[in-house]
PDB file of C-alpha atoms and ligand atoms in Angstrom:
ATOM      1  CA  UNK X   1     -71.691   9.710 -12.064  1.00  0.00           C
ATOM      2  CA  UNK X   2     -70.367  13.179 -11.043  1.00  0.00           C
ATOM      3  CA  UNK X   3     -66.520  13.191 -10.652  1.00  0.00           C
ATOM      4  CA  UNK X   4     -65.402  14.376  -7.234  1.00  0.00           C
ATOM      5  CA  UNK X   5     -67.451  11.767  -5.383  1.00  0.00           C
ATOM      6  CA  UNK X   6     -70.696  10.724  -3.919  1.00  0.00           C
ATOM      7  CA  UNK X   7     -72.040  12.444  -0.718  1.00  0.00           C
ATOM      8  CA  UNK X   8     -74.909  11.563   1.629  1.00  0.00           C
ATOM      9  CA  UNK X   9     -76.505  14.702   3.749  1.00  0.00           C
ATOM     10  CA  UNK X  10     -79.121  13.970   6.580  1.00  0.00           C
ATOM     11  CA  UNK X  11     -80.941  16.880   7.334  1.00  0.00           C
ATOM     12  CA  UNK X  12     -80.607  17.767   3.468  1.00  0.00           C
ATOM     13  CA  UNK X  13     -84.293  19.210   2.576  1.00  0.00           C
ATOM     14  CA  UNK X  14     -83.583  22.394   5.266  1.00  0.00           C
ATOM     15  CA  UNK X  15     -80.703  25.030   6.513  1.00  0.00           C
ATOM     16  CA  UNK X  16     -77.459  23.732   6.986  1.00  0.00           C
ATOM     17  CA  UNK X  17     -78.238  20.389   5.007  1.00  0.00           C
ATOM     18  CA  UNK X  18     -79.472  21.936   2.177  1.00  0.00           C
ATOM     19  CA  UNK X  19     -76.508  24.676   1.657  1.00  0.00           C
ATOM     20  CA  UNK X  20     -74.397  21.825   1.948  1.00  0.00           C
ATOM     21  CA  UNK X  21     -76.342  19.478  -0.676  1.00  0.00           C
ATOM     22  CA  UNK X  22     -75.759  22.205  -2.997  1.00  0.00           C
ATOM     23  CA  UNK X  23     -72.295  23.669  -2.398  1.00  0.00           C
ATOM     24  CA  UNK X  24     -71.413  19.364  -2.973  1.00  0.00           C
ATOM     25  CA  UNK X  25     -73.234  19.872  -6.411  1.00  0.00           C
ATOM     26  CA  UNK X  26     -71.955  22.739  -7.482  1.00  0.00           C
ATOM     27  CA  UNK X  27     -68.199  21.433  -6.523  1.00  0.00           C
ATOM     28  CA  UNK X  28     -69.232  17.822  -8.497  1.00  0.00           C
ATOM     29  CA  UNK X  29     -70.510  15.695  -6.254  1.00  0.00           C
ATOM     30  CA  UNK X  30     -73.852  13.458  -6.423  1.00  0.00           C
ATOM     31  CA  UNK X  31     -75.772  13.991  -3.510  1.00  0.00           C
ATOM     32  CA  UNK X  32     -78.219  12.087  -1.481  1.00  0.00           C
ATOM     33  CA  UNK X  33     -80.571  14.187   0.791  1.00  0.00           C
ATOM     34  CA  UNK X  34     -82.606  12.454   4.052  1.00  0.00           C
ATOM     35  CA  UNK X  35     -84.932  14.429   6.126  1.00  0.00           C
ATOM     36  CA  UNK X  36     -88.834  13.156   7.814  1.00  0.00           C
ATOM     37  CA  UNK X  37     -91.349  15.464   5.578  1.00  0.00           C
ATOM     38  CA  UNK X  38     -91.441  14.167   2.070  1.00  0.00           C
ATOM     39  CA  UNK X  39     -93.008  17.372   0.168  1.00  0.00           C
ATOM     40  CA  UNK X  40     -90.322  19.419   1.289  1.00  0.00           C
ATOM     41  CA  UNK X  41     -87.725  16.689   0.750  1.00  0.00           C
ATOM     42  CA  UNK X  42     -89.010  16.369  -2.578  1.00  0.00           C
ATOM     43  CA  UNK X  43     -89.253  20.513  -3.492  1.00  0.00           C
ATOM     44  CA  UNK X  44     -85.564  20.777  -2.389  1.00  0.00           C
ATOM     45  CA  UNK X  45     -84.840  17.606  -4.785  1.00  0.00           C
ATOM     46  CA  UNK X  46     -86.536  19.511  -7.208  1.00  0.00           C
ATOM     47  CA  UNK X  47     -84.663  22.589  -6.606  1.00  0.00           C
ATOM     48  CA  UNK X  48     -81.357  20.904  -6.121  1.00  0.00           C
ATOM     49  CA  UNK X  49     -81.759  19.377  -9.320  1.00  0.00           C
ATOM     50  CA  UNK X  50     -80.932  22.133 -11.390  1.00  0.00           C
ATOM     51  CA  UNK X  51     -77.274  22.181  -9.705  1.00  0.00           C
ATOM     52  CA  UNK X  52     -76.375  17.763 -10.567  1.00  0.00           C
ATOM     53  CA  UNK X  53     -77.201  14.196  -9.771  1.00  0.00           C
ATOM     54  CA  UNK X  54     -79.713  14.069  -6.629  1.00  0.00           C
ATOM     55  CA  UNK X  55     -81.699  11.415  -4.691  1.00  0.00           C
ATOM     56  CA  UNK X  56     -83.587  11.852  -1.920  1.00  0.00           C
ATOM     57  CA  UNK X  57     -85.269   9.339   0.738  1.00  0.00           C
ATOM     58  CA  UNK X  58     -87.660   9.902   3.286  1.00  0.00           C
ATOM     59  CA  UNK X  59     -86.117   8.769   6.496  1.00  0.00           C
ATOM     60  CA  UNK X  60     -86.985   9.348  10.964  1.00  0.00           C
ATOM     61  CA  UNK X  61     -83.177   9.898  11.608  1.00  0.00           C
ATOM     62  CA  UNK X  62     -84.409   8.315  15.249  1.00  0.00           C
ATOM     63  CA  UNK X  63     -85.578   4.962  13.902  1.00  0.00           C
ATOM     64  CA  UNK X  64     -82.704   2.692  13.035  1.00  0.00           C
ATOM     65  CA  UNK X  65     -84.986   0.725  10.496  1.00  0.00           C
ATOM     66  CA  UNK X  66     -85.260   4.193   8.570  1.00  0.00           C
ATOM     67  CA  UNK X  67     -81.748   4.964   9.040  1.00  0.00           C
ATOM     68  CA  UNK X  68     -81.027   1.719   7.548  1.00  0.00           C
ATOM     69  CA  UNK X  69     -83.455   1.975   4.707  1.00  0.00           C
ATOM     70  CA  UNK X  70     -81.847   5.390   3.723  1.00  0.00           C
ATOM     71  CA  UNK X  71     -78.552   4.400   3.463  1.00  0.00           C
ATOM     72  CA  UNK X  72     -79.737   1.468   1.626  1.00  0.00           C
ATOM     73  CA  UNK X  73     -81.792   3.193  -0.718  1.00  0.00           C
ATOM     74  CA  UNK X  74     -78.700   5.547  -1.321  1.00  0.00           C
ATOM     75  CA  UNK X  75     -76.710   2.111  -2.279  1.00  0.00           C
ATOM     76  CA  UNK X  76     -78.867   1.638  -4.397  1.00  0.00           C
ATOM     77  CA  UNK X  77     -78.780   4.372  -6.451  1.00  0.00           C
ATOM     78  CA  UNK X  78     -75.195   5.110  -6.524  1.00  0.00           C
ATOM     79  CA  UNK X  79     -73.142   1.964  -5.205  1.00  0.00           C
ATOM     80  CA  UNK X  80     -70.784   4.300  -3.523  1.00  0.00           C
ATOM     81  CA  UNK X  81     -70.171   6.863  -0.793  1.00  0.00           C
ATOM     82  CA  UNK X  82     -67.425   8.670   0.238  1.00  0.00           C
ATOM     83  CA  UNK X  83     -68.581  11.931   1.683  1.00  0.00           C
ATOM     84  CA  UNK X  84     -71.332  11.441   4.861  1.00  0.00           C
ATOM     85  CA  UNK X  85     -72.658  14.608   6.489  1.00  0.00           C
ATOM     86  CA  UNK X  86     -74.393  13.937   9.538  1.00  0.00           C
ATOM     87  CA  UNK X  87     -76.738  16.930  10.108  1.00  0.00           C
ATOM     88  CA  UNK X  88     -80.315  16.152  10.818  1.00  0.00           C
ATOM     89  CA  UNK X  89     -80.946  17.578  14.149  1.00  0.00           C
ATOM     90  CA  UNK X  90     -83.090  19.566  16.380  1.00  0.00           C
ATOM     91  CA  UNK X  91     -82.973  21.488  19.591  1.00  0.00           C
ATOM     92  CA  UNK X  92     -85.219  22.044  22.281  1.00  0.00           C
ATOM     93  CA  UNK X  93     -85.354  25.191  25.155  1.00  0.00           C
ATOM     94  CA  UNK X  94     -86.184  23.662  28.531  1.00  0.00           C
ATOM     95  CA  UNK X  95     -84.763  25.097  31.969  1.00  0.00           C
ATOM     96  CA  UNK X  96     -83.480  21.711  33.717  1.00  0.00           C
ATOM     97  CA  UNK X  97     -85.885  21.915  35.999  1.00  0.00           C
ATOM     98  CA  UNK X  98     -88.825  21.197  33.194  1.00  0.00           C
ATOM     99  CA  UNK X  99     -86.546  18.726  31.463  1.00  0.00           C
ATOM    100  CA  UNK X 100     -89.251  16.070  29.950  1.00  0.00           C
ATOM    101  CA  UNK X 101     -88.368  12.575  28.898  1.00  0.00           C
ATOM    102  CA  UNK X 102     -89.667  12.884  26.037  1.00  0.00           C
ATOM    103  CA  UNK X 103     -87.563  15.808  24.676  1.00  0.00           C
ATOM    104  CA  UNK X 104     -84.387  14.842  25.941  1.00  0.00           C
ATOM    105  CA  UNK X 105     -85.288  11.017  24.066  1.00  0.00           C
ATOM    106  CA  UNK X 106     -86.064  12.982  20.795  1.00  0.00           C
ATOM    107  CA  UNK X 107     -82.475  15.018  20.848  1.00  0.00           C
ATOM    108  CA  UNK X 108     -80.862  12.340  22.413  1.00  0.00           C
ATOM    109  CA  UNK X 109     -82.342   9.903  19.410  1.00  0.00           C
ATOM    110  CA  UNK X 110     -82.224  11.888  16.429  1.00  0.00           C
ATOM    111  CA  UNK X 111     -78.876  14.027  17.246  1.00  0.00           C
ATOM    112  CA  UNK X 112     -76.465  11.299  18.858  1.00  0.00           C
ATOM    113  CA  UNK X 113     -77.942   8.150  18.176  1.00  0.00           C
ATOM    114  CA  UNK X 114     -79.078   8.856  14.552  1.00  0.00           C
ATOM    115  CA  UNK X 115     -75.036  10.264  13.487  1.00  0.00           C
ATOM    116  CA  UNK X 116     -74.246   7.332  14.986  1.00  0.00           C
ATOM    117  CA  UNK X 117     -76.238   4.744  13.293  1.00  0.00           C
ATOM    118  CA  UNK X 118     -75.981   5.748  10.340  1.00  0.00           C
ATOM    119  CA  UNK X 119     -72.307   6.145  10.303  1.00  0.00           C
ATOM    120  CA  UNK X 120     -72.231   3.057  11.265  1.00  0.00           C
ATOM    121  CA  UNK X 121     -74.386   1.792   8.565  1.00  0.00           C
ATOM    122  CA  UNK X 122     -72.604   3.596   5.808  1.00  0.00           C
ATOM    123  CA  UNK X 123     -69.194   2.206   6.670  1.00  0.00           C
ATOM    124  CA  UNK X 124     -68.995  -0.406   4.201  1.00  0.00           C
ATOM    125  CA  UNK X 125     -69.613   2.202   1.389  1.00  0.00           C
ATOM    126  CA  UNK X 126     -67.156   4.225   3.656  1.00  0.00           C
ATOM    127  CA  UNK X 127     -64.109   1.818   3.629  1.00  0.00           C
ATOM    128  CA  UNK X 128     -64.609   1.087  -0.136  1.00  0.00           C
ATOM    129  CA  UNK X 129     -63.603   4.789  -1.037  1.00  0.00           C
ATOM    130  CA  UNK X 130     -60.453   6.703  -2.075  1.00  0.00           C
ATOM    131  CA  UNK X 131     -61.328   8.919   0.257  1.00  0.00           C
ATOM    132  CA  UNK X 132     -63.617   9.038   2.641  1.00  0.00           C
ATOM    133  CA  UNK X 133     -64.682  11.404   4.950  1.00  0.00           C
ATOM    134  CA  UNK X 134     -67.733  11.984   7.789  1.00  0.00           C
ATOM    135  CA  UNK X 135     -68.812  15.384   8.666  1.00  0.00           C
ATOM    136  CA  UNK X 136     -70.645  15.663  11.920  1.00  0.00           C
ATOM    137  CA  UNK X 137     -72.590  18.839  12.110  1.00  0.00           C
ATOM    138  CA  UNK X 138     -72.483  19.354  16.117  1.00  0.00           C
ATOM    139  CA  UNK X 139     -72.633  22.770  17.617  1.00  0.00           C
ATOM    140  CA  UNK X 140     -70.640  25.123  19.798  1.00  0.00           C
ATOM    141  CA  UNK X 141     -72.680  24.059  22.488  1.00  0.00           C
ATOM    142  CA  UNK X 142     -70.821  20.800  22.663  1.00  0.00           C
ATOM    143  CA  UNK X 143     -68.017  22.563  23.907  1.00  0.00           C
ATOM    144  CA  UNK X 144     -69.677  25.274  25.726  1.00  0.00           C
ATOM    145  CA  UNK X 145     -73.200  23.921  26.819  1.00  0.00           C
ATOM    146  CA  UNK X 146     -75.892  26.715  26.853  1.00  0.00           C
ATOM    147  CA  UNK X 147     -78.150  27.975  29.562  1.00  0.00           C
ATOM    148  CA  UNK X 148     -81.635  25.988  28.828  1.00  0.00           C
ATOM    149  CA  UNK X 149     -80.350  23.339  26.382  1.00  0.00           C
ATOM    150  CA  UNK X 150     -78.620  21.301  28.567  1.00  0.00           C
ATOM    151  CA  UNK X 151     -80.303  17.984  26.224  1.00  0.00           C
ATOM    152  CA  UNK X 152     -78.951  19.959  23.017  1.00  0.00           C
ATOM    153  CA  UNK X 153     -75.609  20.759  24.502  1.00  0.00           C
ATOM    154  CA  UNK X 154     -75.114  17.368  26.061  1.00  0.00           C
ATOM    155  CA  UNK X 155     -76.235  15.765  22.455  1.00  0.00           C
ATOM    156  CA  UNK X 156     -73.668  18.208  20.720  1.00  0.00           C
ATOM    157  CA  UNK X 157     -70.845  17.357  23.039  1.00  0.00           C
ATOM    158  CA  UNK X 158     -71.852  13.483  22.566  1.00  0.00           C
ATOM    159  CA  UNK X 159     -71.213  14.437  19.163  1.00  0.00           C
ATOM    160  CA  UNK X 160     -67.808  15.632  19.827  1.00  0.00           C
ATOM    161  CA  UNK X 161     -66.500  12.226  21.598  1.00  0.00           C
ATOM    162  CA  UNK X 162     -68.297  10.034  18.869  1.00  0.00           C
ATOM    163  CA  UNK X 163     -66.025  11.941  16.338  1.00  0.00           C
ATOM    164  CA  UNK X 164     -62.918  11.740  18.684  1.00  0.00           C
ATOM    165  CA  UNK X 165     -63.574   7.668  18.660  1.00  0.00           C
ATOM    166  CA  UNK X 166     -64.103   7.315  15.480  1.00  0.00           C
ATOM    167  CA  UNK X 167     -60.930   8.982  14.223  1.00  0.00           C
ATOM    168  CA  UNK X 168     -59.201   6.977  16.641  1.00  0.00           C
ATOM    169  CA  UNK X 169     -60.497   3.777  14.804  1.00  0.00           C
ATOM    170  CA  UNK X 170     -60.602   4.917  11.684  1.00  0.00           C
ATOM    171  CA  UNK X 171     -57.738   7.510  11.198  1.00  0.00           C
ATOM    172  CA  UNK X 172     -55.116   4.742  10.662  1.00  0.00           C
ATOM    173  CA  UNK X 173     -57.587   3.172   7.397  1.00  0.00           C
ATOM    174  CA  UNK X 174     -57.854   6.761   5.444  1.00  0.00           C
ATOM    175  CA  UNK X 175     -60.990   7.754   7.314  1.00  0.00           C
ATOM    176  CA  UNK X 176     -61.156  11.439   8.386  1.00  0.00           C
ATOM    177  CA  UNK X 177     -63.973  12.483  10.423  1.00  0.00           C
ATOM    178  CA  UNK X 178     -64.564  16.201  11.518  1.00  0.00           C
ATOM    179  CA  UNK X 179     -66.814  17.912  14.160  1.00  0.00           C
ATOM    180  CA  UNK X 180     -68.535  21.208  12.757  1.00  0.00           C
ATOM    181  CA  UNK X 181     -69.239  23.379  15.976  1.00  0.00           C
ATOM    182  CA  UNK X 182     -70.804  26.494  14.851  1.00  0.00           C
ATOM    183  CA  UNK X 183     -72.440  28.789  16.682  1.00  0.00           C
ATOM    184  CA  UNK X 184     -75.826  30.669  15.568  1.00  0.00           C
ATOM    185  CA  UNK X 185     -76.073  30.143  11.916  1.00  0.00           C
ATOM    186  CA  UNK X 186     -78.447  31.378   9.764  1.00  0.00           C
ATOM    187  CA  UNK X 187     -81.430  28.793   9.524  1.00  0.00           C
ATOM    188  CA  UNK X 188     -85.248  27.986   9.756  1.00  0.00           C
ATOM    189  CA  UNK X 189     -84.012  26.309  13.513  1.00  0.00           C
ATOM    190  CA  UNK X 190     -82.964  29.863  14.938  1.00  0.00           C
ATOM    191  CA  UNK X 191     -86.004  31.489  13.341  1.00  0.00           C
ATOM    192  CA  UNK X 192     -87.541  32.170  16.735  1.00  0.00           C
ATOM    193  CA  UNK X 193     -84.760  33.837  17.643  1.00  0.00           C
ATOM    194  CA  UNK X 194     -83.333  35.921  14.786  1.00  0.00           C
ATOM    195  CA  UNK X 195     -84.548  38.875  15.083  1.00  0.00           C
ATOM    196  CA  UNK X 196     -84.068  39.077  18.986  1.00  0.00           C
ATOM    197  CA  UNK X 197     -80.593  38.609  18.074  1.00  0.00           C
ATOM    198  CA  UNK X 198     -80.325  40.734  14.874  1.00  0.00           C
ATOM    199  CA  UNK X 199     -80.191  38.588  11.761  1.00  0.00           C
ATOM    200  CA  UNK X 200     -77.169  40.633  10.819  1.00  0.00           C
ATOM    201  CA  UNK X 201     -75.356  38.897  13.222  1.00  0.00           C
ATOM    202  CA  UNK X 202     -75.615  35.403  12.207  1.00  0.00           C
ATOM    203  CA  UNK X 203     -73.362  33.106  10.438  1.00  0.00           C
ATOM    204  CA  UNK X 204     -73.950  32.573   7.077  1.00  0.00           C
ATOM    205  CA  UNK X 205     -74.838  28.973   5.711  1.00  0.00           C
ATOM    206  CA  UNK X 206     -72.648  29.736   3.342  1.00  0.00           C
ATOM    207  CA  UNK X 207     -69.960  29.809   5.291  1.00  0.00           C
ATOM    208  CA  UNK X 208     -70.495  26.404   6.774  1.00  0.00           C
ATOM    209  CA  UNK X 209     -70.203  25.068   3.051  1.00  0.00           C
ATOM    210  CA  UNK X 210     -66.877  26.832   2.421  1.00  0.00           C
ATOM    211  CA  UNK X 211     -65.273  25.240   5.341  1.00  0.00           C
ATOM    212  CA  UNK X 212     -66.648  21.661   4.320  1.00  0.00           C
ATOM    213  CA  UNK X 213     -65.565  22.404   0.747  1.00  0.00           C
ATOM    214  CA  UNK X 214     -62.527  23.284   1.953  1.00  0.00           C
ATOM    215  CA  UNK X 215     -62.279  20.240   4.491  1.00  0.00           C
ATOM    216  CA  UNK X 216     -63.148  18.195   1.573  1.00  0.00           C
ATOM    217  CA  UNK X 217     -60.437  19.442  -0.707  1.00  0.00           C
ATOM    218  CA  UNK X 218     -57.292  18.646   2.047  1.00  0.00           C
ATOM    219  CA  UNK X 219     -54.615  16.577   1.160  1.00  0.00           C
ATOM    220  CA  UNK X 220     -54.489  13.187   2.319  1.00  0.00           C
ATOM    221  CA  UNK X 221     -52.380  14.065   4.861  1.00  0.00           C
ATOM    222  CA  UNK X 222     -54.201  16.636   6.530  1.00  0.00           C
ATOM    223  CA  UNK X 223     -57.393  16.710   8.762  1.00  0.00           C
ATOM    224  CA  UNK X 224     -59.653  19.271  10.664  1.00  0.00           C
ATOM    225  CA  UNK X 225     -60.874  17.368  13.956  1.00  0.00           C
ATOM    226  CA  UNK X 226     -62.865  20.109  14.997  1.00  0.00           C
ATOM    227  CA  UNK X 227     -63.949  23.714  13.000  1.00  0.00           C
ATOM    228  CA  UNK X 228     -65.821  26.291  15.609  1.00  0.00           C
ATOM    229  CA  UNK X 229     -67.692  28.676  13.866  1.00  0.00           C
ATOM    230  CA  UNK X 230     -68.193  31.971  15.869  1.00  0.00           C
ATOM    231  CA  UNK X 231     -69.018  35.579  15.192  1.00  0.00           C
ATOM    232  CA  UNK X 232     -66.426  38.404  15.894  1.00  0.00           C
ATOM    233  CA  UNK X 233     -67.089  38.825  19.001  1.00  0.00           C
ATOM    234  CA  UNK X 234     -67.208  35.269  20.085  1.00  0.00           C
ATOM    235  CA  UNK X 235     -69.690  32.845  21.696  1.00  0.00           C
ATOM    236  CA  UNK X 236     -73.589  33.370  21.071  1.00  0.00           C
ATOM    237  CA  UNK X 237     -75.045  36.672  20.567  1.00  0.00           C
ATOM    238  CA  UNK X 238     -78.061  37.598  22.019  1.00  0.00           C
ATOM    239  CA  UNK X 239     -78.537  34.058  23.602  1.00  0.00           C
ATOM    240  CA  UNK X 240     -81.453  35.354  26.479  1.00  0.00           C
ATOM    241  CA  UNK X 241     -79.913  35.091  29.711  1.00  0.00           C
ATOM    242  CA  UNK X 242     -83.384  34.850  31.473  1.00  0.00           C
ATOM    243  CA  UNK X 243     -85.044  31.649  30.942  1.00  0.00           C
ATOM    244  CA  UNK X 244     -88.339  33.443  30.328  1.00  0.00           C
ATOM    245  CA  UNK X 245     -87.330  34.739  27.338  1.00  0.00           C
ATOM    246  CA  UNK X 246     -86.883  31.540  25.939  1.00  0.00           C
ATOM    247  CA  UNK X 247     -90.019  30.139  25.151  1.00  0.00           C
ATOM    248  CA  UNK X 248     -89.705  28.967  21.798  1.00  0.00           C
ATOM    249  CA  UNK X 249     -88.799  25.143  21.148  1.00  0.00           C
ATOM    250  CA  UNK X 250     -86.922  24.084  17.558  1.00  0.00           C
ATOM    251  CA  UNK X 251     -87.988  20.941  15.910  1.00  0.00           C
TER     252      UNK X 251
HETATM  253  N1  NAP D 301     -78.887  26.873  12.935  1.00  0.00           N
HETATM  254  C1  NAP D 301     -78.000  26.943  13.934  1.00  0.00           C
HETATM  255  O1  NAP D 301     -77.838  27.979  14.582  1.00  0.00           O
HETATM  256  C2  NAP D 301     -77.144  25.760  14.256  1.00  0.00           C
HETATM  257  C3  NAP D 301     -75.977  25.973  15.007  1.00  0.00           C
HETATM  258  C4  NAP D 301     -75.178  24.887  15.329  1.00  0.00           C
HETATM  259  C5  NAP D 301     -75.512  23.632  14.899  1.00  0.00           C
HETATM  260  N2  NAP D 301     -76.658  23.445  14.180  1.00  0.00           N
HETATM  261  C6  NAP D 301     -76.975  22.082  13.769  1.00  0.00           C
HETATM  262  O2  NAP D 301     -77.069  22.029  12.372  1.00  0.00           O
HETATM  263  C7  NAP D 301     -77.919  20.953  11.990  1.00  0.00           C
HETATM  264  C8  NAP D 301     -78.910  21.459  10.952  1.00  0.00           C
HETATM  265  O3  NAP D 301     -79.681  22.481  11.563  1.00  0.00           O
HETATM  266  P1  NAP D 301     -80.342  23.672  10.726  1.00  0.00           P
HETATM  267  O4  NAP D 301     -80.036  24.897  11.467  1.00  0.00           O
HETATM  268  O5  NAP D 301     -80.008  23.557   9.302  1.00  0.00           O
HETATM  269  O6  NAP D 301     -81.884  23.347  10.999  1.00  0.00           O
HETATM  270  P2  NAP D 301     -83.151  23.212  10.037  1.00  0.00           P
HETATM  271  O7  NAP D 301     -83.136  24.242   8.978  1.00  0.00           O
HETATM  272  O8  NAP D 301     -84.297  23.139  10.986  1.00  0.00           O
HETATM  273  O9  NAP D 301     -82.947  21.782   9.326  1.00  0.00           O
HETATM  274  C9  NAP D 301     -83.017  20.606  10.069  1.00  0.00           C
HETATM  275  C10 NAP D 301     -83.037  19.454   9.094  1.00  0.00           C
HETATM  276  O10 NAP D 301     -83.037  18.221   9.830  1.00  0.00           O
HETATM  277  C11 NAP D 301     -84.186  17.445   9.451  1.00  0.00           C
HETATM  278  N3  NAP D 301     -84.623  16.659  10.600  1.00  0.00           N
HETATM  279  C12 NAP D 301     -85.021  17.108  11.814  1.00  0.00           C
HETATM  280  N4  NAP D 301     -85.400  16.079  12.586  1.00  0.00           N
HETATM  281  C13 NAP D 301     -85.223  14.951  11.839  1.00  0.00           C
HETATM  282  C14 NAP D 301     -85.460  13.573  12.057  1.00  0.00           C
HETATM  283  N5  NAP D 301     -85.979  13.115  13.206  1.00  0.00           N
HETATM  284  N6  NAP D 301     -85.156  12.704  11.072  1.00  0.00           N
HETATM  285  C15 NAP D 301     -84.654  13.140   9.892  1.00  0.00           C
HETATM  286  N7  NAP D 301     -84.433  14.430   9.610  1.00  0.00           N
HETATM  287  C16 NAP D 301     -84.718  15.332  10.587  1.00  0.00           C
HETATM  288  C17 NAP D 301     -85.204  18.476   8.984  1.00  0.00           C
HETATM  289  O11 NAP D 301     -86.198  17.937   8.115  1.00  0.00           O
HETATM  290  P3  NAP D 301     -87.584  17.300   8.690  1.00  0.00           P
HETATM  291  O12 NAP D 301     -88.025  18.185   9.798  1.00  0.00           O
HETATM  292  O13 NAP D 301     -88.500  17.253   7.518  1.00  0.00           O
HETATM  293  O14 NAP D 301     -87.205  15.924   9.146  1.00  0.00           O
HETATM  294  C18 NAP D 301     -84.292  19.428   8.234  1.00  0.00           C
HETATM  295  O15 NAP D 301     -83.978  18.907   6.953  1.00  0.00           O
HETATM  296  C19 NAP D 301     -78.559  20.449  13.272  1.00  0.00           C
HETATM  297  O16 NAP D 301     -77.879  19.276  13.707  1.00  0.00           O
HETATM  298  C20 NAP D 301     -78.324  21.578  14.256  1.00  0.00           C
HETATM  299  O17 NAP D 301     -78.287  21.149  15.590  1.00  0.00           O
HETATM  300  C21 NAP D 301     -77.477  24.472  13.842  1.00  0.00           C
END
């Protein structure tokens, strides 16, 4: 069993999720990693491998049964969890006026509901460690929603007040939870976009590890509620103001 803890990141086989899986291994952690597509699940397993202790499970982060079987699964194989990273997500361009059902159900789902069903599901393992904490990868635009993702915004800034409650509810038991609200970061998601923005100007995934690393290594005592990630200059460069320009979707 590795010695700084066991962590479970949804999300894991990709981007964000999998910088994190292995920044957790390389600082001693076991890791569980979720995510929908099983071969690449299992070749970042694979890969992850070489760094410590890894499961993975094949899991729709908008299908509470799956949710459920994850965390199970991770049970299973470790019996304990202290660190939970909520990060499985996608985001979808659509002017409000083309907003369909079905996208705003899939962001809504897998974004909002899934963090929250599974950190609900995990919080037996949760309250039986020395220290626990939940990560919630949200977005900056949960705090400033962005022109054609109103859905993604309004899932990210859902994010925000789940993590508010829950460190009202939990704070007082040992609990920490933190919101992670960065703004372009380096990943297959913003592929469509990269070089219309300049990949130059993204933020690293690496630097979304060292501020969960660091998060992960407070005292006690001390808690980040919320850690925005922004370039320089601020905000999100080279976000197209004219809705044409954005015709790529995420998932
Ligand atoms: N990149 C950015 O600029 C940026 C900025 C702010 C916040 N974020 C947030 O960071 C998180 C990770 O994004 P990323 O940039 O790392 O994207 P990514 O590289 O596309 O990775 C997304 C991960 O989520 C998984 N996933 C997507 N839908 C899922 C579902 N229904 N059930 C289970 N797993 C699912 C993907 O695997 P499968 O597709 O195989 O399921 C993949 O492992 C997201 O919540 C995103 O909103 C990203």
């Amino acid at each position: 069993m590795a010695d700084r803890g066991v962590a479970f990141v949804s999300g894991g086989s990709s981007g964000i999720g999998y910088g994190l899986a292995a920044g957790l291994l390389g600082d001693g952690y076991a890791v569980t990693i979720s995510a929908r597509r099983t071969d690449k699940l299992a070749a970042a397993a694979e890969s992850l491998s070489e760094l410590g202790e890894v499961h993975h499970v094949a899991a729709n982060f908008a299908a509470e049964d799956d949710i459920e079987c994850a965390i199970d699964s991770h049970h299973e194989r470790f019996g304990r969890l202290d660190v939970l990273i909520n990060n499985a997500g996608l985001g979808i361009v659509e002017p409000i006026d083309q907003l369909s059902a079905k996208a705003l159900d899939r962001q809504l789902d897998v974004n909002l509901r899934g963090y929250m069903l599974c950190t609900s599901r995990a919080m037996a393992m949760l309250r039986a460690s020395s220290r626990p904490h939940i990560v919630n990868v949200a977005s900056i635009a949960g705090i400033h929603g962005q022109s054609g993702l109103s859905a993604y915004s309004a899932s990210k800034a859902g994010i925000l007040g789940f993590t508010h409650a829950l460190r009202e509810e939990l704070g007082a038991d040992g609990i920490k939870a933190t919101a992670l609200c960065p703004a372009f970061v380096d990943t297959p998601m913003v592929d469509w976009i990269a070089d219309q923005i300049g990949r130059d100007r993204l933020i690293k995934v690496s630097d979304v590890v060292q501020v969960v690393l660091t998060l992960l290594r407070l005292s006690p005592q001390c808690n980040m509620p919320e850690v925005v990630l922004e370039p320089p200059a601020g905000g999100l460069p080279g976000w197209p103001s004219d809705p044409a320009q954005r015709t790529a979707a995420t998932a």
